[in-house]
Coordinates of C-alpha atoms and ligand atoms in Angstrom, one line a residue:
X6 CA 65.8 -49.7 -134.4
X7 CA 63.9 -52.4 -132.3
X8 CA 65.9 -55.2 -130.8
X9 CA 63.1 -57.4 -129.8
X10 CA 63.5 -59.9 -133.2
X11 CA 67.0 -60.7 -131.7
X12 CA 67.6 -63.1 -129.0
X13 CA 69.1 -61.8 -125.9
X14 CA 72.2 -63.2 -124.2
X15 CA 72.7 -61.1 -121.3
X16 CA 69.9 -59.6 -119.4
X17 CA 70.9 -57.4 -116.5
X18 CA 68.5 -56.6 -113.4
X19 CA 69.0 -52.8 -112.2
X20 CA 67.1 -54.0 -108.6
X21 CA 70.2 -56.5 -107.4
X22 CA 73.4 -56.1 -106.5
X23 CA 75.8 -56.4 -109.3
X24 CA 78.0 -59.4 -107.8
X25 CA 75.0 -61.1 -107.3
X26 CA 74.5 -61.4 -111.4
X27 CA 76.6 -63.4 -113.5
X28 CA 79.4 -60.6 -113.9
X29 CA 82.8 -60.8 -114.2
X30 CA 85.6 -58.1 -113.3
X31 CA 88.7 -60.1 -114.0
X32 CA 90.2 -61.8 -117.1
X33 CA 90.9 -65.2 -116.7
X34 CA 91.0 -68.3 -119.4
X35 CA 88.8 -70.6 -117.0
X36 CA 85.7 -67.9 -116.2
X37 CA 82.7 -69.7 -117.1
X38 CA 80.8 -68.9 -120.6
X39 CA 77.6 -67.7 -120.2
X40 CA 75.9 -68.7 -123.4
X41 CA 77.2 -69.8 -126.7
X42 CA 77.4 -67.1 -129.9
X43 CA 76.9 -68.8 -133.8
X44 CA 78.9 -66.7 -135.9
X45 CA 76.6 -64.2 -138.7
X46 CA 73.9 -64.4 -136.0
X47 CA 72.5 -61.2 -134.6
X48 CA 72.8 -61.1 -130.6
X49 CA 72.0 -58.6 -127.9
X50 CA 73.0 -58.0 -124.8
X51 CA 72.8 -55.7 -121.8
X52 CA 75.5 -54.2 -120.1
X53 CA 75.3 -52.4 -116.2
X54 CA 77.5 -48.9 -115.5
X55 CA 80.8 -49.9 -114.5
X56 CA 80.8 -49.6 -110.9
X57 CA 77.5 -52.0 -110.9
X58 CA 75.6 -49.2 -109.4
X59 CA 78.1 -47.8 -106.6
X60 CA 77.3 -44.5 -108.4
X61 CA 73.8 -43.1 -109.5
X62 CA 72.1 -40.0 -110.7
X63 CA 72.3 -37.7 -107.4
X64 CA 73.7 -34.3 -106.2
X65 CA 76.0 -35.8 -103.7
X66 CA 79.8 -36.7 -104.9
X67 CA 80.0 -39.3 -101.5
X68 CA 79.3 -42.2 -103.7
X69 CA 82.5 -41.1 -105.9
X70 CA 84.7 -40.6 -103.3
X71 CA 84.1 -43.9 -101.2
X72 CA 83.3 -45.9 -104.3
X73 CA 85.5 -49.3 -103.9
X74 CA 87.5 -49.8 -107.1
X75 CA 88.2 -53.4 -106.8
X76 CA 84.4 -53.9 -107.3
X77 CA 84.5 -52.2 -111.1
X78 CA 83.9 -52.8 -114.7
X79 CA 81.3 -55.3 -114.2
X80 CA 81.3 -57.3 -117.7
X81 CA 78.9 -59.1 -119.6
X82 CA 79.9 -62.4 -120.9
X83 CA 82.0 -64.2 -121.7
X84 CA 80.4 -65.8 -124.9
X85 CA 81.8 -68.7 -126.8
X86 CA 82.0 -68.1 -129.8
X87 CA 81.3 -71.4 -131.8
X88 CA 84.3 -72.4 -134.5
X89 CA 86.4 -69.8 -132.9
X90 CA 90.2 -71.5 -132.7
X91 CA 93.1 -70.3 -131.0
X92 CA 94.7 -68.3 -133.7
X93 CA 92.1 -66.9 -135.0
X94 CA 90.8 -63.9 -135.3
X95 CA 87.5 -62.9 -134.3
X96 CA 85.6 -60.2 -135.8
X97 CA 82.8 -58.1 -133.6
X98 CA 80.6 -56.0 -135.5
X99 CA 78.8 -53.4 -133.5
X100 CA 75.7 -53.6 -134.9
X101 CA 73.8 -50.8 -132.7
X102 CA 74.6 -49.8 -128.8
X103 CA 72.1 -47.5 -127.2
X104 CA 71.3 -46.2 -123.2
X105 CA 69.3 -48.8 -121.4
X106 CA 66.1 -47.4 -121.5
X107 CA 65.3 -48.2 -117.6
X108 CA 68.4 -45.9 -116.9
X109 CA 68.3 -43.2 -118.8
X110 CA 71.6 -40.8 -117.4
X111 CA 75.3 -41.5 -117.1
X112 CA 77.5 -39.6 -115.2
X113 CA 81.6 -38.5 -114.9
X114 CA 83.2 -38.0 -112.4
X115 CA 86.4 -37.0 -110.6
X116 CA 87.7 -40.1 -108.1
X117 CA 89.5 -38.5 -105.0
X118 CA 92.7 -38.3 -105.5
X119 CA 93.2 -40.9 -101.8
X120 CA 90.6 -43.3 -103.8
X121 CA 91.9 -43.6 -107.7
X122 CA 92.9 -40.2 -108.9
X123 CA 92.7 -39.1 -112.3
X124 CA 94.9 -37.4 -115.3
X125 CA 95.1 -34.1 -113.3
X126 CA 94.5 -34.8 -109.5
X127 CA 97.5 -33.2 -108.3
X128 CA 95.6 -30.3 -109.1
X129 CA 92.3 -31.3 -108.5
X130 CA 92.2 -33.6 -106.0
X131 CA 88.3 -33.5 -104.7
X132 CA 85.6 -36.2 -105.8
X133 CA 83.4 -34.4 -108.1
X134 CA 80.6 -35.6 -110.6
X135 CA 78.4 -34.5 -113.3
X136 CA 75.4 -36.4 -114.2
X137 CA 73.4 -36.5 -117.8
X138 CA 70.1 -36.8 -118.5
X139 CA 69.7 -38.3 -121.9
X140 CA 66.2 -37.7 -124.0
X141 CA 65.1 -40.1 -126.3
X142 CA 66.9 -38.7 -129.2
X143 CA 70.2 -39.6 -127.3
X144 CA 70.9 -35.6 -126.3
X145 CA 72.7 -34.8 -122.9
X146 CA 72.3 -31.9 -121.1
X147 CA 73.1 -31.6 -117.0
X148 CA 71.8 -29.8 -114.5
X149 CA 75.3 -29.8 -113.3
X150 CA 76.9 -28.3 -116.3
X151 CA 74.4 -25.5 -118.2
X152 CA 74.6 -24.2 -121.3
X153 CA 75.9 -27.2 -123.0
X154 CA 74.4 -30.2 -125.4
X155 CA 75.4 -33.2 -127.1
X156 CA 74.8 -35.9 -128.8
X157 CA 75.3 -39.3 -128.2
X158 CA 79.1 -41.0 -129.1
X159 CA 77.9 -44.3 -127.7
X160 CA 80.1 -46.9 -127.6
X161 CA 81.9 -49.7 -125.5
X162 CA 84.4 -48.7 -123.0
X163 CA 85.8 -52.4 -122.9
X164 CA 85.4 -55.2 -125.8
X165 CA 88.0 -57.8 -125.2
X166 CA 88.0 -61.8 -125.1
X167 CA 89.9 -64.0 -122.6
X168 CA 93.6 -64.4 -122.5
X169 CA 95.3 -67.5 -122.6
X170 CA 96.7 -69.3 -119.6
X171 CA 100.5 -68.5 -120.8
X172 CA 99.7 -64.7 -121.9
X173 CA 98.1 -64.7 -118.2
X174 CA 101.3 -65.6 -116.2
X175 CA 103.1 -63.3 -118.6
X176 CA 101.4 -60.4 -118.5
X177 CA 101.1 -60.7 -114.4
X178 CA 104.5 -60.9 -114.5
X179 CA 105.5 -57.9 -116.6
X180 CA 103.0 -55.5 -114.8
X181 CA 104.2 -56.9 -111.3
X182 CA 108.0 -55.9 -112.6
X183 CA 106.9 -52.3 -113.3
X184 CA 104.9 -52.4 -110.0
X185 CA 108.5 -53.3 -108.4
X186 CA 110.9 -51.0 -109.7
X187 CA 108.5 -48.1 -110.5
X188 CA 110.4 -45.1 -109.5
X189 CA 107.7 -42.6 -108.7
X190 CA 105.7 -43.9 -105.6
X191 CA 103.3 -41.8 -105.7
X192 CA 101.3 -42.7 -108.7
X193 CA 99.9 -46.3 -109.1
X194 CA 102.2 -47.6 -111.7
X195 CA 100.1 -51.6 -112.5
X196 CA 97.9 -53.2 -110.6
X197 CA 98.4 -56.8 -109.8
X198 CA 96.0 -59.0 -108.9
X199 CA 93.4 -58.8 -106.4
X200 CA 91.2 -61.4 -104.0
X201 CA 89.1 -58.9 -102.3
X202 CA 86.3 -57.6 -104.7
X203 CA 87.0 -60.3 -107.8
X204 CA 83.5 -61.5 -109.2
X205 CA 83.6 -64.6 -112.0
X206 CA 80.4 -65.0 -113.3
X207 CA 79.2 -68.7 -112.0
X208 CA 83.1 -70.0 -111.2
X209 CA 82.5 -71.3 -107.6
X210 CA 84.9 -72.9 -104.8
X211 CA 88.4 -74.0 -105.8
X212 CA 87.8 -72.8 -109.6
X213 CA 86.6 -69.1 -108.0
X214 CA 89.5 -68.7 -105.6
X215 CA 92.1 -69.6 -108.6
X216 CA 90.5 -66.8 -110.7
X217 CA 90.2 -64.3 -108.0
X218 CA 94.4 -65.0 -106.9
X219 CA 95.3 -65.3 -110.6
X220 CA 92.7 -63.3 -112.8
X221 CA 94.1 -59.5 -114.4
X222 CA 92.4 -56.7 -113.4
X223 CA 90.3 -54.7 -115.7
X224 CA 91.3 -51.1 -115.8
X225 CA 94.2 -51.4 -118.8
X226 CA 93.6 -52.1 -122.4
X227 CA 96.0 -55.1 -123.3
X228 CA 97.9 -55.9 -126.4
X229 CA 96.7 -60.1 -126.2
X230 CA 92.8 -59.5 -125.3
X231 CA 92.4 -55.8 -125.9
X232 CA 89.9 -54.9 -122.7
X233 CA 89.3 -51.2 -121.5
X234 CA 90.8 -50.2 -124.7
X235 CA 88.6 -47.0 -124.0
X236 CA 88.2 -46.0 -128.0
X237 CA 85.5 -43.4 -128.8
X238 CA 84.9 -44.4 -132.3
X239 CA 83.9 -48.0 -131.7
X240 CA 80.5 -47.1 -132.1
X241 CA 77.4 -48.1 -134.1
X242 CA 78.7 -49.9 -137.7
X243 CA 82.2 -50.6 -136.1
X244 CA 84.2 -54.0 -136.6
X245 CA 86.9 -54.8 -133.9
X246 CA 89.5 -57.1 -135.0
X247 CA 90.5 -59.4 -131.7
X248 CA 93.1 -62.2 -132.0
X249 CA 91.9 -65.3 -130.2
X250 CA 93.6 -67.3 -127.5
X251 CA 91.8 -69.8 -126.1
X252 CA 89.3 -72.1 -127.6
X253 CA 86.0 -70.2 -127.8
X254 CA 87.3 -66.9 -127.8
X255 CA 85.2 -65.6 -125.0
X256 CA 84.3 -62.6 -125.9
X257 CA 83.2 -60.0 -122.8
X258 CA 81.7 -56.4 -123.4
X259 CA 81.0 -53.8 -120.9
X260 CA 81.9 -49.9 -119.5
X261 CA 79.6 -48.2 -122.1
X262 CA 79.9 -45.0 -122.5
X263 CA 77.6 -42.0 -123.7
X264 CA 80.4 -39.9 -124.7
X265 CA 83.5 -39.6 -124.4
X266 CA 86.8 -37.5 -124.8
X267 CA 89.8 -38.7 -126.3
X268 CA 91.8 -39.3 -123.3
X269 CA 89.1 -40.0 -120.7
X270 CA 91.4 -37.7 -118.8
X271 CA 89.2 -37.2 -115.8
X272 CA 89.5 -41.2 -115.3
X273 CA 86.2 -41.7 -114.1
X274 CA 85.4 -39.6 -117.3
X275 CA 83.1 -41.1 -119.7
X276 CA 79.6 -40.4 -119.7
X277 CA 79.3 -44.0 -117.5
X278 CA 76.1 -45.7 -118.0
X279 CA 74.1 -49.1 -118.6
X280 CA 73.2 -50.3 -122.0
X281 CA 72.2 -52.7 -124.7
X282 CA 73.9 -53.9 -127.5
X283 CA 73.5 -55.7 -130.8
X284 CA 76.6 -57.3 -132.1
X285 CA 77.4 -60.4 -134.8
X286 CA 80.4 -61.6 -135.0
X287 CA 82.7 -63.6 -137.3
X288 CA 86.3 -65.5 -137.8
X289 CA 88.7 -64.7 -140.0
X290 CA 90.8 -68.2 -139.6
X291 CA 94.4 -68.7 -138.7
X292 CA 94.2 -64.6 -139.4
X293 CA 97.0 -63.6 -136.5
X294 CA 99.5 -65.7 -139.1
X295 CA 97.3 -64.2 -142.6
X296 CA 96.4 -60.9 -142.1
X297 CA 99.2 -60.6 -140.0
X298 CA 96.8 -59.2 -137.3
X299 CA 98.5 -59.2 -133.4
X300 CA 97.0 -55.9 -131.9
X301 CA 93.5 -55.4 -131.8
X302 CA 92.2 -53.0 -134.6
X303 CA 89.2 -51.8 -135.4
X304 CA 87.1 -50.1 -138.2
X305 CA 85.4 -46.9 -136.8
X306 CA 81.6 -47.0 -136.9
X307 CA 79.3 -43.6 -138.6
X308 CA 79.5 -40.7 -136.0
X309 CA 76.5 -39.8 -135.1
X310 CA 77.4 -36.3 -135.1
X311 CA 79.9 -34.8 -136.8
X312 CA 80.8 -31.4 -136.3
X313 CA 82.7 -29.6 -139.5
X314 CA 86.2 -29.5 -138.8
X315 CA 86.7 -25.6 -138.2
X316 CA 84.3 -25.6 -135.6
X317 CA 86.8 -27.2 -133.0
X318 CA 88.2 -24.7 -131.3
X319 CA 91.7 -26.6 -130.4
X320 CA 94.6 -25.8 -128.1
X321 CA 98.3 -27.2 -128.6
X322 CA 99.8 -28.1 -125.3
X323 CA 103.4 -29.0 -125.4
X324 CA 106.1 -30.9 -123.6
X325 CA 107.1 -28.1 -121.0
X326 CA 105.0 -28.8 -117.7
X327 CA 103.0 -26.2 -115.7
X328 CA 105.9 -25.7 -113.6
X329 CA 108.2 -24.4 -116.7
X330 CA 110.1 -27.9 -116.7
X331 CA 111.3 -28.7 -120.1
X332 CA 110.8 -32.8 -121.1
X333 CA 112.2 -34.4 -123.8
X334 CA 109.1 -35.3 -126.1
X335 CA 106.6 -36.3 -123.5
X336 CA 103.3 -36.5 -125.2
X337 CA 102.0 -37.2 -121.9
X338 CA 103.0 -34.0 -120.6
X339 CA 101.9 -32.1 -123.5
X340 CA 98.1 -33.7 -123.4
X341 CA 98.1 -32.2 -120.2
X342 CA 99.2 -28.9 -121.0
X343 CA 96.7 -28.8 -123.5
X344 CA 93.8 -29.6 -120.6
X345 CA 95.0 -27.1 -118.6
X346 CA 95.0 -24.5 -121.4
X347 CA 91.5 -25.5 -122.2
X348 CA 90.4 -24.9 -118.3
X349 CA 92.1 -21.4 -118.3
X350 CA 90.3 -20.6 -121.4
X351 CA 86.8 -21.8 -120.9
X352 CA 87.0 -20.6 -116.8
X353 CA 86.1 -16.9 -118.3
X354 CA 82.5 -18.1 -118.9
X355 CA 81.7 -19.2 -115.2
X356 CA 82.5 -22.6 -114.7
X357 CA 84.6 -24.0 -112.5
X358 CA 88.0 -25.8 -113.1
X359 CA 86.2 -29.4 -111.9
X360 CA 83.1 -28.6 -114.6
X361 CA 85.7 -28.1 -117.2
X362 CA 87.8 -30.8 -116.6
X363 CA 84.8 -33.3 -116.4
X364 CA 83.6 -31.5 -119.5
X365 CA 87.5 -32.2 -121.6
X366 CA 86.7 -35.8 -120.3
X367 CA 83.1 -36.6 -121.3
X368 CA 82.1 -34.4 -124.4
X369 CA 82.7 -35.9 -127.5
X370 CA 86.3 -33.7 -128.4
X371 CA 89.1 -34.9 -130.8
X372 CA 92.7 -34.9 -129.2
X373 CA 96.0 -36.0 -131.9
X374 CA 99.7 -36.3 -131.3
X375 CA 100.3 -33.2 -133.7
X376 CA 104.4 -34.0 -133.7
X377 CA 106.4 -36.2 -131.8
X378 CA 109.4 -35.4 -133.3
X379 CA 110.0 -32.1 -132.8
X380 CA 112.7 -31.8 -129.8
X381 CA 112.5 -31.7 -127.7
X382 CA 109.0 -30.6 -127.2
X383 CA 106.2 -33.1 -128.3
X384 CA 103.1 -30.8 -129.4
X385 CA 99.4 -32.5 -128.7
X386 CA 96.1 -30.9 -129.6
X387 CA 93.2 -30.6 -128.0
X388 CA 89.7 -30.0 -130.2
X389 CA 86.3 -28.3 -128.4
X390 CA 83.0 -28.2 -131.1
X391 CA 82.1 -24.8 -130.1
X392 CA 78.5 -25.9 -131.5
X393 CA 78.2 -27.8 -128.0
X394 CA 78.0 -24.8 -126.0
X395 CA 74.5 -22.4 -126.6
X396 CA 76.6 -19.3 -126.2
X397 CA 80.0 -17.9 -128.9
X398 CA 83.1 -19.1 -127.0
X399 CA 85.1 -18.2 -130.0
X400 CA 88.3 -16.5 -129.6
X401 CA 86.6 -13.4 -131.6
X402 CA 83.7 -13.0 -129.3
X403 CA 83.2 -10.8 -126.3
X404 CA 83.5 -13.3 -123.2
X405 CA 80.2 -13.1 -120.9
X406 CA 80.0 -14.4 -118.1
X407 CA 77.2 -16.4 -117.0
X408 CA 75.4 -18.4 -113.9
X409 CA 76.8 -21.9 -114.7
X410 CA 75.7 -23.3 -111.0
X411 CA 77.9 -26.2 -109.8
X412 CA 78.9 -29.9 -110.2
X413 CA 77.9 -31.8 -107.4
X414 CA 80.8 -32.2 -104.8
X415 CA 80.4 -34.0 -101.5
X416 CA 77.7 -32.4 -99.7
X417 CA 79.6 -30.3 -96.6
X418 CA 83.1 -30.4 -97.7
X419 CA 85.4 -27.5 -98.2
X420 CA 87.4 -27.0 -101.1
X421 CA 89.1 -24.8 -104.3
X422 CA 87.3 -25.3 -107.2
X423 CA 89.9 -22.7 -109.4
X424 CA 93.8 -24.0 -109.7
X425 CA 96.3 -20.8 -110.0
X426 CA 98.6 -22.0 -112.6
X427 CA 100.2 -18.9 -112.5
X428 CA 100.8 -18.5 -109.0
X429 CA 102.8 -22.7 -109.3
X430 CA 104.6 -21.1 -112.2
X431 CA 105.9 -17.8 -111.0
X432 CA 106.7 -19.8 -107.3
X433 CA 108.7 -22.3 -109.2
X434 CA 110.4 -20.1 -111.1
X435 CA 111.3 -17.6 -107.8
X436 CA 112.4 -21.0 -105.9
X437 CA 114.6 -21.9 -108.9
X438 CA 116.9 -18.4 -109.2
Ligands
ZN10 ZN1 84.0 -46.3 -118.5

């Protein structure tokens, strides 16, 4: 569909640095609007990659591993949205979201696990990446993954709208608590805060510095202004339901994706890229008290490719880690399993465990909570469209192996690429006799 009848309300220049374009990367009530939205208008806009450009379509994982990460999720807006009163709720349908055409790839990657980590980096702790070339029908293939094809699942990474000044404090304050008295040291728990790196569109001096000290980072999805919500199915012909805080709503969109796993699990795991979307929006008034409406929700747009149902080849992971230790319902540990089952199984063919797990994280699978009740094992599932892949991977059919090159990894460096499960199982077990 052309665009060009619509007027544009955020144009983004691939030539200049990011932070020197009206951006913002934290959430914040007083971050300037950039232009004002009628509601039942039609709109677009143009979203940047979420690093702004740290990253880019090479053979050379450097830029992952040294990316800075209080520089990310460079957002377009925020847009007032005229009428909208605190209370409301504010209604964005996604219209139509496709690549920018002056930047036609998007990559995943795996952050060092020193520099951000991911769902598995205890096991894979390199920086890794694949990039995608997408053709003008919106198909990926990679020169770093071969033999495999999709179609595009574009959609939003973040759509979320400002917070109010109380929710602010509040929230700060709940995620600095966990910060405090989380238990395991070694994983981030919450990130607080953060001066260095903070970008607020056209908020200069004193305004700026209050932002940058005060304003929440980007990375979770929250339950008062949604944010990295990191959902698939918000895709073309979607309608997100977001409860508004402050006057205005201020509306931000950014982190599109080209794909994307349920999960994300790799972290840096979409198919990251630059886009432009058409959106309308409208109000549904005093809704939070109405509709009763408190969370964000949202009404899935049309995949764009569905794959019939018995083509996902699916594996069940469940809530006894790779070390045999048994957890009480952890669907968190039982996600993983599943992963890891998924590597062993698709490693036969010839790809590496870091193809695989950027593959779990970017192709467009299907992952449920099959049980969660069950104890005390939690059981989660796990679904592969074996019509991605140009060769059978079905259980039935003769494995072959075949040349499936590399990911790109930082040029020079030394590492595994292959995790031995079994070898951290049967050790475990020997140490615990
Ligand atoms: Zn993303």
């Amino acid at each position: 569909m052309s665009t060009d009848q619509y007027p544009c309300v955020f144009k983004v220049d691939l030539d200049k640095p990011a932070e020197h374009q009206p951006f913002h990367n934290r959430w914040h009530p007083e971050i300037p609007s950039v232009a004002t939205i009628q509601c039942g208008s039609v709109y677009t806009l143009e979203t940047i990659e979420w690093t702004g450009g740290q990253i880019g379509n090479t053979d050379d994982a450097k830029d992952v591993k040294t990316v800075d990460l209080s520089r990310i999720h460079y957002l377009s807006g925020p847009f007032e949205i005229e009428g909208a009163e605190v209370d409301d709720i504010l209604v964005v349908e996604l219209i139509d979201i496709q690549p920018l055409k002056r930047q036609p790839f998007c990559y995943t990657g795996v952050f060092a696990k020193e520099n951000g980590g991911g769902f598995l980096s205890s096991f894979y702790p390199e920086a890794a990446k694949i990039v995608y070339d997408i053709d003008e029908n919106n198909i990926a293939t990679s020169r770093h993954l071969p033999h495999v094809k999709f179609d595009g699942l574009i959609h939003p990474g973040i759509v979320g709208v400002a917070p109010s000044a109380e929710q602010l404090k509040e929230i700060n304050e709940r995620e600095l608590e966990l910060k405090r008295t989380a238990k395991n040291t070694e994983d981030v728990s919450a990130i607080g805060p953060l001066v260095k790196g903070a970008h607020a569109g056209q908020a200069k001096g004193e305004l700026f510095e209050r932002i940058a000290r005060e304003g929440l980072r980007t990375i979770p999805g929250r339950p008062e202004n949604a944010g990295n919500c990191d959902v698939k199915n918000i895709t073309a012909g979607s309608r997100t339901y977001l409860r508004v805080n402050v006057p205005g709503a201020k509306l931000s969109l950014g982190d599109a994706h080209f794909s994307m796993s349920d999960g994300e699990s790799s972290f840096c795991g979409a198919g990251e890229m630059s886009s432009i979307i058409t959106i309308r929006t409208s109000l549904i008034k005093n809704g939070v008290d109405r509709m009763k409406i408190t969370n964000p929700i949202f009404l899935p747009g049309k995949l764009q490719k569905e794959y019939p149902l018995n083509r996902y080849l699916t594996f069940e992971g469940f809530s006894v880690d790779e070390t045999g230790e048994q957890k009480y319902l952890c669907a968190n540990t039982a996600f993983k399993q599943a992963c890891i089952k998924a590597i062993e199984y698709l490693r036969k063919y010839g790809y590496n465990d870091y193809q695989i797990y950027m593959f779990l994280s970017s192709a467009p699978l299907e992952a449920h909570i099959a049980s969660i009740v069950d104890v005390p094992n939690a059981c989660c599932t796990l679904g592969i469209p074996m019509d991605i892949f140009d060769f059978d991977i079905s259980p039935e059919a003769e494995p072959v192996k075949l040349d499936m090159g590399n990911c790109a990894f930082v040029t020079g460096a030394d590492h595994e690429v292959t995790f031995d499960f079994d070898k951290l199982l049967k050790k475990t077990k020997l140490k615990n006799k």
